PDB file of C-alpha atoms in Angstrom:
ATOM      1  CA  UNK A  29      21.806 -10.966  62.763  1.00 73.00           C
ATOM      2  CA  UNK A  30      25.184 -10.953  64.477  1.00 78.00           C
ATOM      3  CA  UNK A  31      24.391 -14.297  66.092  1.00 78.00           C
ATOM      4  CA  UNK A  32      23.489 -15.691  62.664  1.00 81.00           C
ATOM      5  CA  UNK A  33      26.792 -14.642  61.106  1.00 81.00           C
ATOM      6  CA  UNK A  34      28.730 -16.091  64.027  1.00 82.00           C
ATOM      7  CA  UNK A  35      26.880 -19.372  63.736  1.00 80.00           C
ATOM      8  CA  UNK A  36      27.436 -19.440  59.974  1.00 82.00           C
ATOM      9  CA  UNK A  37      31.132 -18.855  60.441  1.00 83.00           C
ATOM     10  CA  UNK A  38      31.285 -21.735  62.926  1.00 82.00           C
ATOM     11  CA  UNK A  39      29.639 -24.058  60.353  1.00 80.00           C
ATOM     12  CA  UNK A  40      32.563 -23.514  57.991  1.00 83.00           C
ATOM     13  CA  UNK A  41      34.985 -24.313  60.808  1.00 79.00           C
ATOM     14  CA  UNK A  42      33.135 -27.499  61.805  1.00 80.00           C
ATOM     15  CA  UNK A  43      33.753 -29.214  58.434  1.00 79.00           C
ATOM     16  CA  UNK A  44      37.438 -28.407  58.145  1.00 79.00           C
ATOM     17  CA  UNK A  45      38.513 -31.988  58.936  1.00 75.00           C
ATOM     18  CA  UNK A  46      35.773 -33.658  56.904  1.00 80.00           C
ATOM     19  CA  UNK A  47      35.587 -34.589  53.210  1.00 85.00           C
ATOM     20  CA  UNK A  48      32.702 -32.160  52.809  1.00 86.00           C
ATOM     21  CA  UNK A  49      34.434 -29.651  50.524  1.00 89.00           C
ATOM     22  CA  UNK A  50      36.403 -32.344  48.719  1.00 89.00           C
ATOM     23  CA  UNK A  51      33.192 -33.949  47.492  1.00 90.00           C
ATOM     24  CA  UNK A  52      31.837 -30.567  46.470  1.00 91.00           C
ATOM     25  CA  UNK A  53      34.857 -30.135  44.210  1.00 93.00           C
ATOM     26  CA  UNK A  54      35.350 -33.692  42.968  1.00 94.00           C
ATOM     27  CA  UNK A  55      31.748 -34.427  41.958  1.00 94.00           C
ATOM     28  CA  UNK A  56      31.401 -31.438  39.535  1.00 94.00           C
ATOM     29  CA  UNK A  57      34.777 -32.237  37.984  1.00 95.00           C
ATOM     30  CA  UNK A  58      33.879 -35.911  37.487  1.00 95.00           C
ATOM     31  CA  UNK A  59      30.444 -35.243  35.987  1.00 95.00           C
ATOM     32  CA  UNK A  60      31.574 -32.458  33.664  1.00 95.00           C
ATOM     33  CA  UNK A  61      34.712 -34.415  32.719  1.00 94.00           C
ATOM     34  CA  UNK A  62      32.689 -37.517  31.749  1.00 94.00           C
ATOM     35  CA  UNK A  63      30.295 -35.487  29.640  1.00 94.00           C
ATOM     36  CA  UNK A  64      33.019 -33.481  27.925  1.00 93.00           C
ATOM     37  CA  UNK A  65      35.025 -36.631  27.167  1.00 93.00           C
ATOM     38  CA  UNK A  66      31.909 -38.295  25.734  1.00 90.00           C
ATOM     39  CA  UNK A  67      31.104 -35.186  23.681  1.00 88.00           C
ATOM     40  CA  UNK A  68      34.585 -35.124  22.236  1.00 88.00           C
ATOM     41  CA  UNK A  69      34.588 -38.768  21.219  1.00 86.00           C
ATOM     42  CA  UNK A  70      30.966 -39.272  20.084  1.00 79.00           C
ATOM     43  CA  UNK A  71      29.321 -36.801  17.671  1.00 73.00           C
ATOM     44  CA  UNK A  72      25.861 -35.849  18.973  1.00 74.00           C
ATOM     45  CA  UNK A  73      23.265 -33.135  18.679  1.00 85.00           C
ATOM     46  CA  UNK A  74      24.661 -30.224  20.675  1.00 87.00           C
ATOM     47  CA  UNK A  75      21.339 -29.255  22.222  1.00 89.00           C
ATOM     48  CA  UNK A  76      20.807 -32.880  23.205  1.00 90.00           C
ATOM     49  CA  UNK A  77      24.126 -32.994  25.022  1.00 92.00           C
ATOM     50  CA  UNK A  78      23.429 -29.813  26.971  1.00 93.00           C
ATOM     51  CA  UNK A  79      19.973 -31.056  27.798  1.00 93.00           C
ATOM     52  CA  UNK A  80      21.325 -34.385  29.053  1.00 94.00           C
ATOM     53  CA  UNK A  81      23.902 -32.631  31.237  1.00 95.00           C
ATOM     54  CA  UNK A  82      21.505 -30.217  32.977  1.00 95.00           C
ATOM     55  CA  UNK A  83      18.975 -33.020  33.404  1.00 95.00           C
ATOM     56  CA  UNK A  84      21.559 -35.241  35.066  1.00 96.00           C
ATOM     57  CA  UNK A  85      22.326 -32.406  37.464  1.00 95.00           C
ATOM     58  CA  UNK A  86      18.637 -31.973  38.247  1.00 95.00           C
ATOM     59  CA  UNK A  87      18.156 -35.716  38.717  1.00 96.00           C
ATOM     60  CA  UNK A  88      21.180 -36.192  40.984  1.00 94.00           C
ATOM     61  CA  UNK A  89      20.520 -33.095  43.083  1.00 93.00           C
ATOM     62  CA  UNK A  90      18.029 -34.671  45.558  1.00 94.00           C
ATOM     63  CA  UNK A  91      20.396 -37.509  46.359  1.00 95.00           C
ATOM     64  CA  UNK A  92      23.395 -35.172  46.768  1.00 95.00           C
ATOM     65  CA  UNK A  93      21.386 -32.839  48.992  1.00 95.00           C
ATOM     66  CA  UNK A  94      20.453 -35.811  51.161  1.00 95.00           C
ATOM     67  CA  UNK A  95      24.095 -36.985  51.307  1.00 93.00           C
ATOM     68  CA  UNK A  96      25.480 -33.600  52.359  1.00 93.00           C
ATOM     69  CA  UNK A  97      22.655 -33.018  54.862  1.00 92.00           C
ATOM     70  CA  UNK A  98      23.543 -36.323  56.466  1.00 91.00           C
ATOM     71  CA  UNK A  99      27.237 -35.367  56.646  1.00 89.00           C
ATOM     72  CA  UNK A 100      26.430 -32.148  58.463  1.00 87.00           C
ATOM     73  CA  UNK A 101      23.931 -33.860  60.759  1.00 87.00           C
ATOM     74  CA  UNK A 102      26.389 -36.648  61.628  1.00 85.00           C
ATOM     75  CA  UNK A 103      28.986 -34.013  62.535  1.00 80.00           C
ATOM     76  CA  UNK A 104      26.532 -32.472  65.027  1.00 76.00           C
ATOM     77  CA  UNK A 105      25.633 -35.931  66.353  1.00 75.00           C
ATOM     78  CA  UNK A 106      29.292 -36.860  66.964  1.00 73.00           C
ATOM     79  CA  UNK A 107      30.078 -33.479  68.547  1.00 65.00           C
ATOM     80  CA  UNK A 108      27.835 -34.052  71.523  1.00 64.00           C
ATOM     81  CA  UNK A 109      24.517 -35.441  70.376  1.00 68.00           C
ATOM     82  CA  UNK A 110      23.270 -32.083  69.052  1.00 70.00           C
ATOM     83  CA  UNK A 111      23.987 -30.315  72.329  1.00 70.00           C
ATOM     84  CA  UNK A 112      25.752 -27.397  70.589  1.00 67.00           C
ATOM     85  CA  UNK A 113      22.569 -26.724  68.640  1.00 71.00           C
ATOM     86  CA  UNK A 114      20.147 -27.381  71.482  1.00 69.00           C
ATOM     87  CA  UNK A 115      22.049 -25.405  74.113  1.00 69.00           C
ATOM     88  CA  UNK A 116      22.619 -22.387  71.936  1.00 68.00           C
ATOM     89  CA  UNK A 117      21.224 -19.249  73.633  1.00 68.00           C
ATOM     90  CA  UNK A 118      19.618 -18.312  70.295  1.00 75.00           C
ATOM     91  CA  UNK A 119      18.518 -21.573  68.751  1.00 79.00           C
ATOM     92  CA  UNK A 120      16.860 -20.262  65.570  1.00 86.00           C
ATOM     93  CA  UNK A 121      20.035 -18.517  64.218  1.00 85.00           C
ATOM     94  CA  UNK A 122      21.968 -21.741  64.821  1.00 84.00           C
ATOM     95  CA  UNK A 123      19.497 -23.846  62.814  1.00 88.00           C
ATOM     96  CA  UNK A 124      19.144 -21.280  60.052  1.00 91.00           C
ATOM     97  CA  UNK A 125      22.908 -20.910  59.705  1.00 90.00           C
ATOM     98  CA  UNK A 126      23.191 -24.684  59.230  1.00 91.00           C
ATOM     99  CA  UNK A 127      20.615 -24.554  56.474  1.00 93.00           C
ATOM    100  CA  UNK A 128      22.252 -21.549  54.851  1.00 94.00           C
ATOM    101  CA  UNK A 129      25.680 -23.193  55.039  1.00 93.00           C
ATOM    102  CA  UNK A 130      24.399 -26.242  53.173  1.00 94.00           C
ATOM    103  CA  UNK A 131      22.709 -24.085  50.541  1.00 95.00           C
ATOM    104  CA  UNK A 132      25.782 -21.888  50.028  1.00 94.00           C
ATOM    105  CA  UNK A 133      27.858 -25.025  49.524  1.00 93.00           C
ATOM    106  CA  UNK A 134      25.300 -26.131  46.962  1.00 94.00           C
ATOM    107  CA  UNK A 135      25.464 -22.741  45.223  1.00 95.00           C
ATOM    108  CA  UNK A 136      29.187 -23.029  44.756  1.00 94.00           C
ATOM    109  CA  UNK A 137      28.973 -26.642  43.562  1.00 94.00           C
ATOM    110  CA  UNK A 138      26.175 -26.077  41.069  1.00 95.00           C
ATOM    111  CA  UNK A 139      27.755 -23.004  39.532  1.00 95.00           C
ATOM    112  CA  UNK A 140      31.098 -24.820  39.374  1.00 95.00           C
ATOM    113  CA  UNK A 141      29.496 -27.836  37.668  1.00 95.00           C
ATOM    114  CA  UNK A 142      27.551 -25.769  35.135  1.00 95.00           C
ATOM    115  CA  UNK A 143      30.335 -23.344  34.216  1.00 94.00           C
ATOM    116  CA  UNK A 144      32.945 -26.089  34.080  1.00 95.00           C
ATOM    117  CA  UNK A 145      30.945 -27.972  31.494  1.00 95.00           C
ATOM    118  CA  UNK A 146      29.820 -24.746  29.805  1.00 94.00           C
ATOM    119  CA  UNK A 147      33.364 -23.427  29.471  1.00 93.00           C
ATOM    120  CA  UNK A 148      34.637 -26.758  28.172  1.00 93.00           C
ATOM    121  CA  UNK A 149      31.809 -27.165  25.673  1.00 92.00           C
ATOM    122  CA  UNK A 150      31.984 -23.515  24.539  1.00 90.00           C
ATOM    123  CA  UNK A 151      35.706 -22.778  24.411  1.00 90.00           C
ATOM    124  CA  UNK A 152      37.443 -26.173  24.358  1.00 89.00           C
ATOM    125  CA  UNK A 153      35.154 -28.189  22.088  1.00 86.00           C
ATOM    126  CA  UNK A 154      33.484 -25.114  20.558  1.00 87.00           C
ATOM    127  CA  UNK A 155      30.162 -26.932  20.181  1.00 87.00           C
ATOM    128  CA  UNK A 156      27.873 -25.252  22.694  1.00 86.00           C
ATOM    129  CA  UNK A 157      24.589 -24.159  21.020  1.00 90.00           C
ATOM    130  CA  UNK A 158      23.908 -21.700  23.855  1.00 91.00           C
ATOM    131  CA  UNK A 159      25.866 -18.827  25.310  1.00 91.00           C
ATOM    132  CA  UNK A 160      27.917 -19.227  28.459  1.00 92.00           C
ATOM    133  CA  UNK A 161      25.260 -17.125  30.224  1.00 93.00           C
ATOM    134  CA  UNK A 162      22.754 -19.939  29.872  1.00 94.00           C
ATOM    135  CA  UNK A 163      24.818 -22.118  32.220  1.00 95.00           C
ATOM    136  CA  UNK A 164      24.515 -19.400  34.855  1.00 95.00           C
ATOM    137  CA  UNK A 165      20.752 -19.295  34.282  1.00 95.00           C
ATOM    138  CA  UNK A 166      20.575 -23.074  34.566  1.00 95.00           C
ATOM    139  CA  UNK A 167      22.451 -22.888  37.890  1.00 96.00           C
ATOM    140  CA  UNK A 168      19.982 -20.387  39.301  1.00 96.00           C
ATOM    141  CA  UNK A 169      17.042 -22.514  38.180  1.00 96.00           C
ATOM    142  CA  UNK A 170      18.447 -25.661  39.758  1.00 96.00           C
ATOM    143  CA  UNK A 171      19.133 -23.894  43.046  1.00 96.00           C
ATOM    144  CA  UNK A 172      15.848 -22.002  43.275  1.00 95.00           C
ATOM    145  CA  UNK A 173      13.821 -25.119  42.551  1.00 95.00           C
ATOM    146  CA  UNK A 174      15.730 -27.227  45.119  1.00 95.00           C
ATOM    147  CA  UNK A 175      15.945 -24.992  48.207  1.00 96.00           C
ATOM    148  CA  UNK A 176      12.943 -26.707  49.740  1.00 96.00           C
ATOM    149  CA  UNK A 177      14.788 -30.043  49.400  1.00 96.00           C
ATOM    150  CA  UNK A 178      17.610 -28.663  51.598  1.00 96.00           C
ATOM    151  CA  UNK A 179      15.034 -27.861  54.280  1.00 95.00           C
ATOM    152  CA  UNK A 180      13.387 -31.248  53.886  1.00 94.00           C
ATOM    153  CA  UNK A 181      16.536 -33.322  54.056  1.00 94.00           C
ATOM    154  CA  UNK A 182      18.158 -31.368  56.884  1.00 93.00           C
ATOM    155  CA  UNK A 183      14.982 -31.981  58.882  1.00 93.00           C
ATOM    156  CA  UNK A 184      15.008 -35.700  58.047  1.00 92.00           C
ATOM    157  CA  UNK A 185      18.707 -36.005  58.948  1.00 90.00           C
ATOM    158  CA  UNK A 186      18.362 -34.261  62.263  1.00 87.00           C
ATOM    159  CA  UNK A 187      14.987 -35.579  63.370  1.00 87.00           C
ATOM    160  CA  UNK A 188      15.281 -39.172  62.128  1.00 86.00           C
ATOM    161  CA  UNK A 189      18.466 -40.746  60.765  1.00 78.00           C
ATOM    162  CA  UNK A 190      20.850 -40.846  57.865  1.00 81.00           C
ATOM    163  CA  UNK A 191      19.355 -43.985  56.350  1.00 87.00           C
ATOM    164  CA  UNK A 192      15.964 -42.411  55.933  1.00 90.00           C
ATOM    165  CA  UNK A 193      17.291 -39.186  54.429  1.00 91.00           C
ATOM    166  CA  UNK A 194      19.530 -40.967  51.931  1.00 94.00           C
ATOM    167  CA  UNK A 195      16.769 -43.456  51.073  1.00 94.00           C
ATOM    168  CA  UNK A 196      14.338 -40.611  50.399  1.00 95.00           C
ATOM    169  CA  UNK A 197      16.998 -38.816  48.333  1.00 95.00           C
ATOM    170  CA  UNK A 198      17.563 -41.884  46.136  1.00 96.00           C
ATOM    171  CA  UNK A 199      13.811 -42.300  45.680  1.00 96.00           C
ATOM    172  CA  UNK A 200      13.464 -38.639  44.764  1.00 96.00           C
ATOM    173  CA  UNK A 201      16.241 -38.898  42.163  1.00 96.00           C
ATOM    174  CA  UNK A 202      14.592 -41.949  40.604  1.00 96.00           C
ATOM    175  CA  UNK A 203      11.223 -40.200  40.459  1.00 95.00           C
ATOM    176  CA  UNK A 204      12.873 -37.118  38.948  1.00 95.00           C
ATOM    177  CA  UNK A 205      14.381 -39.287  36.208  1.00 95.00           C
ATOM    178  CA  UNK A 206      11.121 -41.140  35.531  1.00 94.00           C
ATOM    179  CA  UNK A 207       9.078 -37.935  35.428  1.00 93.00           C
ATOM    180  CA  UNK A 208      11.209 -36.582  32.618  1.00 93.00           C
ATOM    181  CA  UNK A 209       9.518 -39.196  30.435  1.00 90.00           C
ATOM    182  CA  UNK A 210       5.883 -39.443  29.470  1.00 86.00           C
ATOM    183  CA  UNK A 211       5.200 -40.896  32.902  1.00 88.00           C
ATOM    184  CA  UNK A 212       5.555 -37.418  34.367  1.00 86.00           C
ATOM    185  CA  UNK A 213       3.028 -35.694  32.128  1.00 88.00           C
ATOM    186  CA  UNK A 214       0.282 -34.247  34.304  1.00 87.00           C
ATOM    187  CA  UNK A 215       2.116 -35.315  37.443  1.00 90.00           C
ATOM    188  CA  UNK A 216       5.447 -33.534  37.578  1.00 93.00           C
ATOM    189  CA  UNK A 217       3.883 -30.196  38.585  1.00 93.00           C
ATOM    190  CA  UNK A 218       2.790 -31.743  41.867  1.00 94.00           C
ATOM    191  CA  UNK A 219       6.047 -33.555  42.586  1.00 94.00           C
ATOM    192  CA  UNK A 220       8.657 -31.291  44.228  1.00 94.00           C
ATOM    193  CA  UNK A 221      11.638 -33.526  43.513  1.00 94.00           C
ATOM    194  CA  UNK A 222      11.000 -33.317  39.762  1.00 94.00           C
ATOM    195  CA  UNK A 223      10.830 -29.511  39.533  1.00 95.00           C
ATOM    196  CA  UNK A 224      14.551 -28.889  39.095  1.00 95.00           C
ATOM    197  CA  UNK A 225      15.076 -31.249  36.190  1.00 94.00           C
ATOM    198  CA  UNK A 226      11.826 -30.128  34.493  1.00 93.00           C
ATOM    199  CA  UNK A 227      12.407 -26.395  34.902  1.00 94.00           C
ATOM    200  CA  UNK A 228      15.948 -26.535  33.547  1.00 94.00           C
ATOM    201  CA  UNK A 229      14.754 -28.644  30.600  1.00 92.00           C
ATOM    202  CA  UNK A 230      12.107 -26.040  29.743  1.00 91.00           C
ATOM    203  CA  UNK A 231      14.667 -23.262  30.083  1.00 92.00           C
ATOM    204  CA  UNK A 232      16.759 -24.945  27.411  1.00 91.00           C
ATOM    205  CA  UNK A 233      13.678 -25.483  25.264  1.00 89.00           C
ATOM    206  CA  UNK A 234      13.002 -21.771  25.477  1.00 88.00           C
ATOM    207  CA  UNK A 235      16.556 -21.082  24.301  1.00 87.00           C
ATOM    208  CA  UNK A 236      15.931 -23.330  21.321  1.00 84.00           C
ATOM    209  CA  UNK A 237      12.618 -21.649  20.555  1.00 79.00           C
ATOM    210  CA  UNK A 238      10.669 -24.853  21.155  1.00 75.00           C
ATOM    211  CA  UNK A 239       7.114 -24.832  22.441  1.00 72.00           C
ATOM    212  CA  UNK A 240       6.155 -26.181  25.845  1.00 69.00           C
ATOM    213  CA  UNK A 241       3.103 -26.205  28.112  1.00 70.00           C
ATOM    214  CA  UNK A 242       3.142 -22.769  29.731  1.00 75.00           C
ATOM    215  CA  UNK A 243       0.203 -23.321  32.140  1.00 81.00           C
ATOM    216  CA  UNK A 244       1.897 -26.399  33.613  1.00 86.00           C
ATOM    217  CA  UNK A 245       5.086 -24.456  34.213  1.00 89.00           C
ATOM    218  CA  UNK A 246       3.184 -21.552  35.774  1.00 91.00           C
ATOM    219  CA  UNK A 247       1.342 -23.964  38.123  1.00 93.00           C
ATOM    220  CA  UNK A 248       4.602 -25.627  39.119  1.00 93.00           C
ATOM    221  CA  UNK A 249       6.234 -22.245  39.844  1.00 94.00           C
ATOM    222  CA  UNK A 250       3.298 -21.223  42.051  1.00 95.00           C
ATOM    223  CA  UNK A 251       3.525 -24.520  43.922  1.00 96.00           C
ATOM    224  CA  UNK A 252       7.296 -24.108  44.230  1.00 96.00           C
ATOM    225  CA  UNK A 253       6.962 -20.651  45.836  1.00 96.00           C
ATOM    226  CA  UNK A 254       4.257 -21.869  48.219  1.00 96.00           C
ATOM    227  CA  UNK A 255       6.151 -25.046  49.151  1.00 96.00           C
ATOM    228  CA  UNK A 256       9.421 -23.191  49.773  1.00 96.00           C
ATOM    229  CA  UNK A 257       7.823 -20.549  52.009  1.00 97.00           C
ATOM    230  CA  UNK A 258       5.765 -23.134  53.929  1.00 97.00           C
ATOM    231  CA  UNK A 259       8.761 -25.468  54.378  1.00 96.00           C
ATOM    232  CA  UNK A 260      10.938 -22.591  55.649  1.00 96.00           C
ATOM    233  CA  UNK A 261       8.334 -21.428  58.182  1.00 96.00           C
ATOM    234  CA  UNK A 262       7.702 -24.974  59.412  1.00 95.00           C
ATOM    235  CA  UNK A 263      11.455 -25.533  59.737  1.00 93.00           C
ATOM    236  CA  UNK A 264      11.759 -22.388  61.866  1.00 92.00           C
ATOM    237  CA  UNK A 265       8.891 -23.498  64.145  1.00 92.00           C
ATOM    238  CA  UNK A 266      10.233 -27.044  64.455  1.00 91.00           C
ATOM    239  CA  UNK A 267      13.845 -25.929  65.198  1.00 87.00           C
ATOM    240  CA  UNK A 268      12.605 -23.873  68.177  1.00 84.00           C
ATOM    241  CA  UNK A 269      10.689 -26.838  69.614  1.00 82.00           C
ATOM    242  CA  UNK A 270      12.915 -29.837  68.830  1.00 81.00           C
ATOM    243  CA  UNK A 271      14.390 -31.492  71.926  1.00 75.00           C
ATOM    244  CA  UNK A 272      17.011 -33.615  70.202  1.00 69.00           C
ATOM    245  CA  UNK A 273      15.156 -36.895  69.805  1.00 60.00           C
ATOM    246  CA  UNK A 274      16.426 -39.079  66.954  1.00 60.00           C
ATOM    247  CA  UNK A 275      15.238 -42.518  65.827  1.00 52.00           C
ATOM    248  CA  UNK A 276      18.834 -43.738  65.720  1.00 53.00           C
ATOM    249  CA  UNK A 277      19.015 -43.440  69.503  1.00 44.00           C
TER     250      UNK A 277
END
């Protein structure tokens, strides 16, 4: 446990001279600012605006996860071709701390994005149809349903290359957007990249008192739990066996 905390602390130090934290601050401000400006200038159904905002967050999350995973991977690559990771006396804590660092950065960004828009829509524009607590719930849903994507994209970035990870992230975001339409009916439950946008949409529907397909949601939650646990265990096994090969070599 001590080794894990030391490795986690080192992850924060490694990105001091990168734009990593700047992007985590700028992106939520830009997205929430655009939506609040649009809400102020164009009258629209309040529930529809909140739904559009949380869906955009869910859709963009796979791509952003891929982007930030690549940034962290490239830092390790440039710092000695992954030798810091591979030569660590306790390799598993080093790999887990990198995953946890990415996820903690995502936690801060998602909560910042949700509460920034929620505060502006509730207190500045005074149009929010839901309480400020809903935006906290939406943040938790987005994060819980996307943790497996952090594992997936960190693996892709380390094992293969940045182009593959970003390409997969873009594809996942497109699928997530398409599966919010009728195209996703009967399919979204089996598509991990669409879970975040769907779950947060159904959470808002529940706030409205609207009906939705409960069995589909229950199935997707079961698959989410299984996928997350399986991905985490496989990541742990892989990190102990990986020798540093990368297709960009």
